Every structure is written in structure tokens, then in C-alpha cells.
PDB file of C-alpha atoms in Angstrom:
ATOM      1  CA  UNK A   1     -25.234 -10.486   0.556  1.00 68.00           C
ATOM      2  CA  UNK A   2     -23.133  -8.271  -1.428  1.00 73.00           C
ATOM      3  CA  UNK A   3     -19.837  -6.728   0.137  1.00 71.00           C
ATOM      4  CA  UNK A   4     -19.078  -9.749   2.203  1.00 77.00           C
ATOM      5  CA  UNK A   5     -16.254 -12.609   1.872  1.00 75.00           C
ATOM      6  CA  UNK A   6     -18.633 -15.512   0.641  1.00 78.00           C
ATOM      7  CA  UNK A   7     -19.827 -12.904  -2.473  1.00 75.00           C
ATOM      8  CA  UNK A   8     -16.310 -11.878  -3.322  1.00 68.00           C
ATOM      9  CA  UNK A   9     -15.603 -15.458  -3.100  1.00 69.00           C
ATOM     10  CA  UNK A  10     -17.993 -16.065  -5.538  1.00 77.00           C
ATOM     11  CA  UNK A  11     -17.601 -13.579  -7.537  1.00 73.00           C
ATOM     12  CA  UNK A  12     -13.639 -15.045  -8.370  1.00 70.00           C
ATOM     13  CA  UNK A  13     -14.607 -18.256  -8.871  1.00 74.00           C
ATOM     14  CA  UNK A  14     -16.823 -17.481 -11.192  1.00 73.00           C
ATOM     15  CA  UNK A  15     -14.627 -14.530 -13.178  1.00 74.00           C
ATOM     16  CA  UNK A  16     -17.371 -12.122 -12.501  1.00 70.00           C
ATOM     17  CA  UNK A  17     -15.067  -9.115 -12.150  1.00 68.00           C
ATOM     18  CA  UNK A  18     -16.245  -6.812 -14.909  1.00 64.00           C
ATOM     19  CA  UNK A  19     -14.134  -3.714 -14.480  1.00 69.00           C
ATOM     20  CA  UNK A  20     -11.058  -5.795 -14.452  1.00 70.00           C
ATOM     21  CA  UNK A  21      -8.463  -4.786 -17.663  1.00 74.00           C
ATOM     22  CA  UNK A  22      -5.993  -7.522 -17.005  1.00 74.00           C
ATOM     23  CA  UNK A  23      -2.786  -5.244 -16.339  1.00 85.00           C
ATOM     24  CA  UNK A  24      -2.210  -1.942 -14.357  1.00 94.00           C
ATOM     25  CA  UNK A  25      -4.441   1.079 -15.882  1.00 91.00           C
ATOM     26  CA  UNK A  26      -2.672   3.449 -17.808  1.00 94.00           C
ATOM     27  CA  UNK A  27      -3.245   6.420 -15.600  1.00 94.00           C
ATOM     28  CA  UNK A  28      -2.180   4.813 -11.998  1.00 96.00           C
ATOM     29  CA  UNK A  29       0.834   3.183 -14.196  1.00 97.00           C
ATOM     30  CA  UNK A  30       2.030   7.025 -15.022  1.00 97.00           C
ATOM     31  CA  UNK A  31       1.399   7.699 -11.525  1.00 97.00           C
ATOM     32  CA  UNK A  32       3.618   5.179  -9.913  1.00 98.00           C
ATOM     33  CA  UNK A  33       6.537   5.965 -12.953  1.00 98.00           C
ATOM     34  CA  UNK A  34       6.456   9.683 -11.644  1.00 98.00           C
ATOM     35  CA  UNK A  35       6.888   8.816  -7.885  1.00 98.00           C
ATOM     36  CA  UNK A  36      10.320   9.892  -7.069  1.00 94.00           C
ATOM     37  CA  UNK A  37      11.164   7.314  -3.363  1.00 96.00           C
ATOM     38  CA  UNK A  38      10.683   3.967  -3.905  1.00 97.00           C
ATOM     39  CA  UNK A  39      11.034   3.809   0.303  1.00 97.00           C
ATOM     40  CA  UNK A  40       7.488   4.769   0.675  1.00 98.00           C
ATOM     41  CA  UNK A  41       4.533   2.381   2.597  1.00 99.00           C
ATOM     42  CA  UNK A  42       1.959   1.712  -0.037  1.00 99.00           C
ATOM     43  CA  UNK A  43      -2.049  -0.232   0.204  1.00 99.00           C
ATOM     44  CA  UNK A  44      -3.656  -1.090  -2.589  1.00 98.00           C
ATOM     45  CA  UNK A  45      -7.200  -1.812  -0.624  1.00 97.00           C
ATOM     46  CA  UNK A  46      -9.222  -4.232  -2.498  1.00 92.00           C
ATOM     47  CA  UNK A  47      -6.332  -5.608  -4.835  1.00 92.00           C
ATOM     48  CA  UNK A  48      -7.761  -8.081  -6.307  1.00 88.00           C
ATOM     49  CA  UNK A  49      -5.764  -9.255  -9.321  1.00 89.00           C
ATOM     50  CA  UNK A  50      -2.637  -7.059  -7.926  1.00 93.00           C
ATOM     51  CA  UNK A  51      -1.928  -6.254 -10.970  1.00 95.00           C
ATOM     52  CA  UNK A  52      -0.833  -2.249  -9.581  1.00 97.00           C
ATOM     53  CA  UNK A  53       1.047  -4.285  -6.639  1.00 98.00           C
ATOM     54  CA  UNK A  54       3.056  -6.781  -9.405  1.00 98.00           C
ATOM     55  CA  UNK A  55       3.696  -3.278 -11.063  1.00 98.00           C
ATOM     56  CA  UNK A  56       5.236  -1.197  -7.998  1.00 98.00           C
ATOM     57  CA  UNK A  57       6.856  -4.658  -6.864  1.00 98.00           C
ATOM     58  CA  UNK A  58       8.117  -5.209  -9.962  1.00 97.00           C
ATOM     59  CA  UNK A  59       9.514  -1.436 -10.383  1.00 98.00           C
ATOM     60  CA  UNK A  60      11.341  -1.268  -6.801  1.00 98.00           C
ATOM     61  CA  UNK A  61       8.726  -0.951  -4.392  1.00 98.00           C
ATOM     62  CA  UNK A  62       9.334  -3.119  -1.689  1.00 98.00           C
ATOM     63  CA  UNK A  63       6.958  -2.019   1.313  1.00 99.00           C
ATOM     64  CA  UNK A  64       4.087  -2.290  -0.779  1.00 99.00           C
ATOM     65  CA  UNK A  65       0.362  -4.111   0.764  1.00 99.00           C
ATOM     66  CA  UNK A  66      -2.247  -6.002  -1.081  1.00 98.00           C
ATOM     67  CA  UNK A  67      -5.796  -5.987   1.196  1.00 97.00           C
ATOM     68  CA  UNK A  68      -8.439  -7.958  -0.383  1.00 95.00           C
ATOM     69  CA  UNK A  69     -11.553  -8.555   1.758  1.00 93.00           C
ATOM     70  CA  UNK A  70     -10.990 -12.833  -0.240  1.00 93.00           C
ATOM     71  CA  UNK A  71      -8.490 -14.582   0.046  1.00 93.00           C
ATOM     72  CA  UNK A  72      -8.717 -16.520  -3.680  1.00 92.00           C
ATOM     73  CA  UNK A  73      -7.045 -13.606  -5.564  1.00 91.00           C
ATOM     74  CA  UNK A  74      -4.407 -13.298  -2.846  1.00 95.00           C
ATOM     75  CA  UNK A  75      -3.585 -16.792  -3.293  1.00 95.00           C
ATOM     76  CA  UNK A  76      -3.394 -16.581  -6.832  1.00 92.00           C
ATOM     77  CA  UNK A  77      -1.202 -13.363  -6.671  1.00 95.00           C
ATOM     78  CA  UNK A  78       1.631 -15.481  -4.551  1.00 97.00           C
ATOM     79  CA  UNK A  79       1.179 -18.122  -6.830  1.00 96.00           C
ATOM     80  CA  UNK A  80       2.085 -15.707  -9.588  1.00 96.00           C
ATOM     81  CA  UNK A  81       4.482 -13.671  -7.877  1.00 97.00           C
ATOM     82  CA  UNK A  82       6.372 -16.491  -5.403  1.00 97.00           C
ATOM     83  CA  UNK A  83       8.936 -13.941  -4.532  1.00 96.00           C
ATOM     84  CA  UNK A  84       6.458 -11.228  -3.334  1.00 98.00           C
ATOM     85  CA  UNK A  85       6.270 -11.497   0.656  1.00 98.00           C
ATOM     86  CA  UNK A  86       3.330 -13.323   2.287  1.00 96.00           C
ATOM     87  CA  UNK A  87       3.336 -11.173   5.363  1.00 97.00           C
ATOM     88  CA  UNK A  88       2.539  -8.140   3.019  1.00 98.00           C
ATOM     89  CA  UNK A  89      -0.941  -9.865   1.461  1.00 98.00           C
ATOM     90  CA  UNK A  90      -3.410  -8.877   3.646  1.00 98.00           C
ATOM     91  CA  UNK A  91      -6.852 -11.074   3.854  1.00 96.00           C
ATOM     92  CA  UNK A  92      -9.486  -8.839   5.849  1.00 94.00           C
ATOM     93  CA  UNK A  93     -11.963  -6.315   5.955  1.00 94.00           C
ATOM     94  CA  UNK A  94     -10.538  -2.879   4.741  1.00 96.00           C
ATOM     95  CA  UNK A  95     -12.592  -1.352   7.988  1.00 96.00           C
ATOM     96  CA  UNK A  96     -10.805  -3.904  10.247  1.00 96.00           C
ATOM     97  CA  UNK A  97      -7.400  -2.911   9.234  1.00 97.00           C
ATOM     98  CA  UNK A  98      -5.615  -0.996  11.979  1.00 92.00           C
ATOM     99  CA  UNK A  99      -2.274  -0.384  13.275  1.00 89.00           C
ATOM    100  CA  UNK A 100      -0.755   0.377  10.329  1.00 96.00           C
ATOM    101  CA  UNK A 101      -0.276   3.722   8.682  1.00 98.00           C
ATOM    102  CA  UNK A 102       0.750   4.108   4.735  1.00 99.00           C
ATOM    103  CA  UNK A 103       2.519   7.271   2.383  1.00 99.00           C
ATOM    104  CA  UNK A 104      -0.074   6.165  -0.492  1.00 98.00           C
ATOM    105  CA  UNK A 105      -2.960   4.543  -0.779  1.00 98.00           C
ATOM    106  CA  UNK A 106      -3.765   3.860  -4.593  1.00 97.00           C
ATOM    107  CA  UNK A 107      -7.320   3.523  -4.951  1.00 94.00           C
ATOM    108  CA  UNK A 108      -7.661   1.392  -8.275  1.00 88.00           C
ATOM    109  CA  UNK A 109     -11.569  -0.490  -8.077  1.00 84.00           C
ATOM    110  CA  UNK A 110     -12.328  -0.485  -4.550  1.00 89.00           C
ATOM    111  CA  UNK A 111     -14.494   2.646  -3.913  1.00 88.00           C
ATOM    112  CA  UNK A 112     -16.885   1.603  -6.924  1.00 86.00           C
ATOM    113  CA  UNK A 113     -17.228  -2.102  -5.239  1.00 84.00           C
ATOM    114  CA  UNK A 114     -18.170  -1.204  -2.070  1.00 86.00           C
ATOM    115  CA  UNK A 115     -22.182  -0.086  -1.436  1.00 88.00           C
ATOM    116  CA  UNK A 116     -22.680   3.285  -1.579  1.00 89.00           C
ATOM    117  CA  UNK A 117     -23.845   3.797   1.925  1.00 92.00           C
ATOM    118  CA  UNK A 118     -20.461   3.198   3.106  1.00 92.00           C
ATOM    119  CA  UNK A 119     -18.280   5.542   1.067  1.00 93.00           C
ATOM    120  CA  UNK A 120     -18.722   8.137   4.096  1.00 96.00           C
ATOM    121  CA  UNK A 121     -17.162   5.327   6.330  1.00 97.00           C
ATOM    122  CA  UNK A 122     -14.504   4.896   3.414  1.00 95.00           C
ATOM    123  CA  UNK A 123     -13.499   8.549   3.097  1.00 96.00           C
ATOM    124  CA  UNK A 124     -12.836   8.666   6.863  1.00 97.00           C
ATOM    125  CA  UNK A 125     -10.877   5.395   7.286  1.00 97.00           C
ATOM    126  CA  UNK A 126      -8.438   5.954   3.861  1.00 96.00           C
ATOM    127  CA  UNK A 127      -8.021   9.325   6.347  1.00 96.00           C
ATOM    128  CA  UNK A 128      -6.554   7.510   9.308  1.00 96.00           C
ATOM    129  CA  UNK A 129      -4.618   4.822   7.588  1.00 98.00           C
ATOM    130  CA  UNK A 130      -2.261   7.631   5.905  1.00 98.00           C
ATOM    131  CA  UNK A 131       0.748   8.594   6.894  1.00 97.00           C
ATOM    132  CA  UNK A 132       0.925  12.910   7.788  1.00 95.00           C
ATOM    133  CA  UNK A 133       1.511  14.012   4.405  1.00 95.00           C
ATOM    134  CA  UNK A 134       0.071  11.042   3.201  1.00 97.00           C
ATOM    135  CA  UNK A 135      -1.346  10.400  -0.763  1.00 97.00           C
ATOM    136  CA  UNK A 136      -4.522   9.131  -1.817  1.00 96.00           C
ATOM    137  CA  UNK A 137      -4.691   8.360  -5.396  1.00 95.00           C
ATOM    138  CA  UNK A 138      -6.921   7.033  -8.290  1.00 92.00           C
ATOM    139  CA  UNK A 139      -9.826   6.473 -10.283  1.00 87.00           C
ATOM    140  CA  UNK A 140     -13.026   6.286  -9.403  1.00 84.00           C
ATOM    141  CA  UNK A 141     -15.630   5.735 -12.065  1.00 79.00           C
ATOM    142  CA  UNK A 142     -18.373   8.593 -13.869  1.00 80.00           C
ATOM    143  CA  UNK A 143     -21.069   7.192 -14.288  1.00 79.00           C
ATOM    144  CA  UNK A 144     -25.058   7.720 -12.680  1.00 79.00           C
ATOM    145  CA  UNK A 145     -24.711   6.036  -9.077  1.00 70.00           C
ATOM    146  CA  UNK A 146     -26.679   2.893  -9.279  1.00 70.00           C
ATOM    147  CA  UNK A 147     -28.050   0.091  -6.616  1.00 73.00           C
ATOM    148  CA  UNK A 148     -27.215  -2.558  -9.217  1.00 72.00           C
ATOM    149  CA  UNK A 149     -23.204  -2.565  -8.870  1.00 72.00           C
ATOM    150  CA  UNK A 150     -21.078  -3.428  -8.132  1.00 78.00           C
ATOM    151  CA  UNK A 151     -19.665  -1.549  -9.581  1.00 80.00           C
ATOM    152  CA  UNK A 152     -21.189   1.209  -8.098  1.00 82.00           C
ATOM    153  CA  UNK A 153     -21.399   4.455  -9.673  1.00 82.00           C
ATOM    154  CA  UNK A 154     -20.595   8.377  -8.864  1.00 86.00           C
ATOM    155  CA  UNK A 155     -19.908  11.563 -10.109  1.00 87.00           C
ATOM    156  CA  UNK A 156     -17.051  14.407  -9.509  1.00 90.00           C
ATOM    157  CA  UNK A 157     -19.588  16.646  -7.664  1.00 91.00           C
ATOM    158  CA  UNK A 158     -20.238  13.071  -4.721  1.00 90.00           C
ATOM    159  CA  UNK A 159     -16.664  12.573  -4.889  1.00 91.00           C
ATOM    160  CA  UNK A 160     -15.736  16.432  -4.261  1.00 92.00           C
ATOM    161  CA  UNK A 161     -18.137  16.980  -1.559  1.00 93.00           C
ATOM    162  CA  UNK A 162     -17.169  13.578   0.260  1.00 92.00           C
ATOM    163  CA  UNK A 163     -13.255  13.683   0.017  1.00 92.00           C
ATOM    164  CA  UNK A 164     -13.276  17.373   0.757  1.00 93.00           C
ATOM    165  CA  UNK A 165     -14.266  16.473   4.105  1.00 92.00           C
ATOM    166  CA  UNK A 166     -11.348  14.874   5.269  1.00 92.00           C
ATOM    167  CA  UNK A 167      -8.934  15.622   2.212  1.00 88.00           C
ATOM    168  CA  UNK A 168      -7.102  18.500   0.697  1.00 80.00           C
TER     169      UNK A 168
END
């Protein structure tokens, strides 16, 4: 069944991760460079690869979270990046992640993964795990929403109306 551990699973082991470039995208790159505290809490929800968490690691970024719903990319991450602390790779269900509140949440993949008929339930989580004050930033894909992702797609008008109900 799509969305749970055992197809994410499979979907590593067998390198079935179309929308993945292989290093941070240029856009969320020029986003991190512009930040101005490198003592901000940061998620990236559905990691993956961690290639955005190598890059705000990497740049000075130490309180920085890696979520991925499987654990095979997380374990590949910390065998990449053996300095990079365990405690801070996070193996679970985005919508079982509590206690924990974050200054950004960089949305790089995850939204387009997830079925469509949860984005509402997305929207209002990303709301509670920020910070007052908190950022939520990235791409999400343009392109005719679909039933045959993921990825999943969706259009500025969807995104608008849903985000503008629990984001300014």
C-alpha cells in the first residue's frame, strides 16, 4: 500500500526515487545560504537522501532533523555522514512526530510523496510543529494532480487555497 514503511522500503531498495537530483536543489541551496542564524531548529520531513540536511550540516547548522517515514536512507545518511548525530535522524511517521517544535521546516519532496487526501492533514501538522514565527519553505511540484504518484501532483491555485488556511 503506498505511503507506508514496507513501500518506502521498497521503493530504496530498489532506487525507485524518481524526483531525486542527487545533491541539494538549487533553489532551497540559495535559501539556506541567505539564512542569517545558524542557531535555528530545522526538519527536513521526508529526507530521504539528506542531501539538504548534509548541506545545512555541512554549512554550520547544528540543530538540524532528518524524519524519514524508512529507516534505509537514514542508515545510509550516518553511514555517509558518521559525524552527523544519531539522536537527530528521526525514523517515524511525520503525523506521529510530537513534542518537538522547529524555526524551519524545509519542505524539499515530501508534500508530492504523500497521497493527496492527506495534504489537508499535512498543512495542519507542518502548522503545529513550528516554532511562533516559524518558516515553512520549498518546492512543491506544477504539474496536473494525478492518482499515479508518487509523486503526486498540484498546482499554485491547491497550494494557495490549502496553506492559506493555516499560513501567512
Amino acid at each position: 500500500m503506498k505511503g507506508t514503511r514496507e513501500f518506502w522500503d521498497q521503493r530504496y531498495l530498489n532506487r525507485k526515487m524518481g524526483w531525486d537530483i542527487g545533491e541539494v536543489s538549487s533553489p532551497l541551496k540559495a535559501y539556506i545560504d541567505q539564512l542569517s542564524s545558524k542557531d535555528i531548529r530545522i526538519l527536513v520531513p521526508g529526507a530521504g537522501n539528506g542531501y539538504e540536511v548534509a548541506y545545512l550540516y555541512e554549512n554550520g547548522f547544528k540543530d538540524v532533523y532528518a524524519l524519514d517515514i524508512s529507516k534505509m536512507p537514514l542508515e545510509n545518511y550516518k553511514k555517509d555522514h558518521p559525524d552527523f548525530p544519531e539522536d537527530q535522524l528521526l525514523n517515524l511517521d511525520f503525523f506521529k512526530l510530537n513534542q518537538m517544535k522547529f524555526d524551519l521546516i524545509l519542505e524539499q519532496t515530501f508534500f508530492c510523496a504523500l497521497q493527496p487526501e492527506l495534504r489537508e492533514k499535512y498543512a495542519k501538522k507542518m502548522q503545529t510543529l513550528l516554532k511562533e514565527g516559524g518558516v515553512l519553505a520549498g518546492l512543491l511540484f506544477d504539474f496536473e494532480l494525478n492518482d499515479d504518484g508518487p509523486p503526486y501532483g498540484g498546482g499554485i491555485e491547491e497550494y494557495r487555497s490549502l496553506f492559506s488556511q493555516y499560513f501567512q
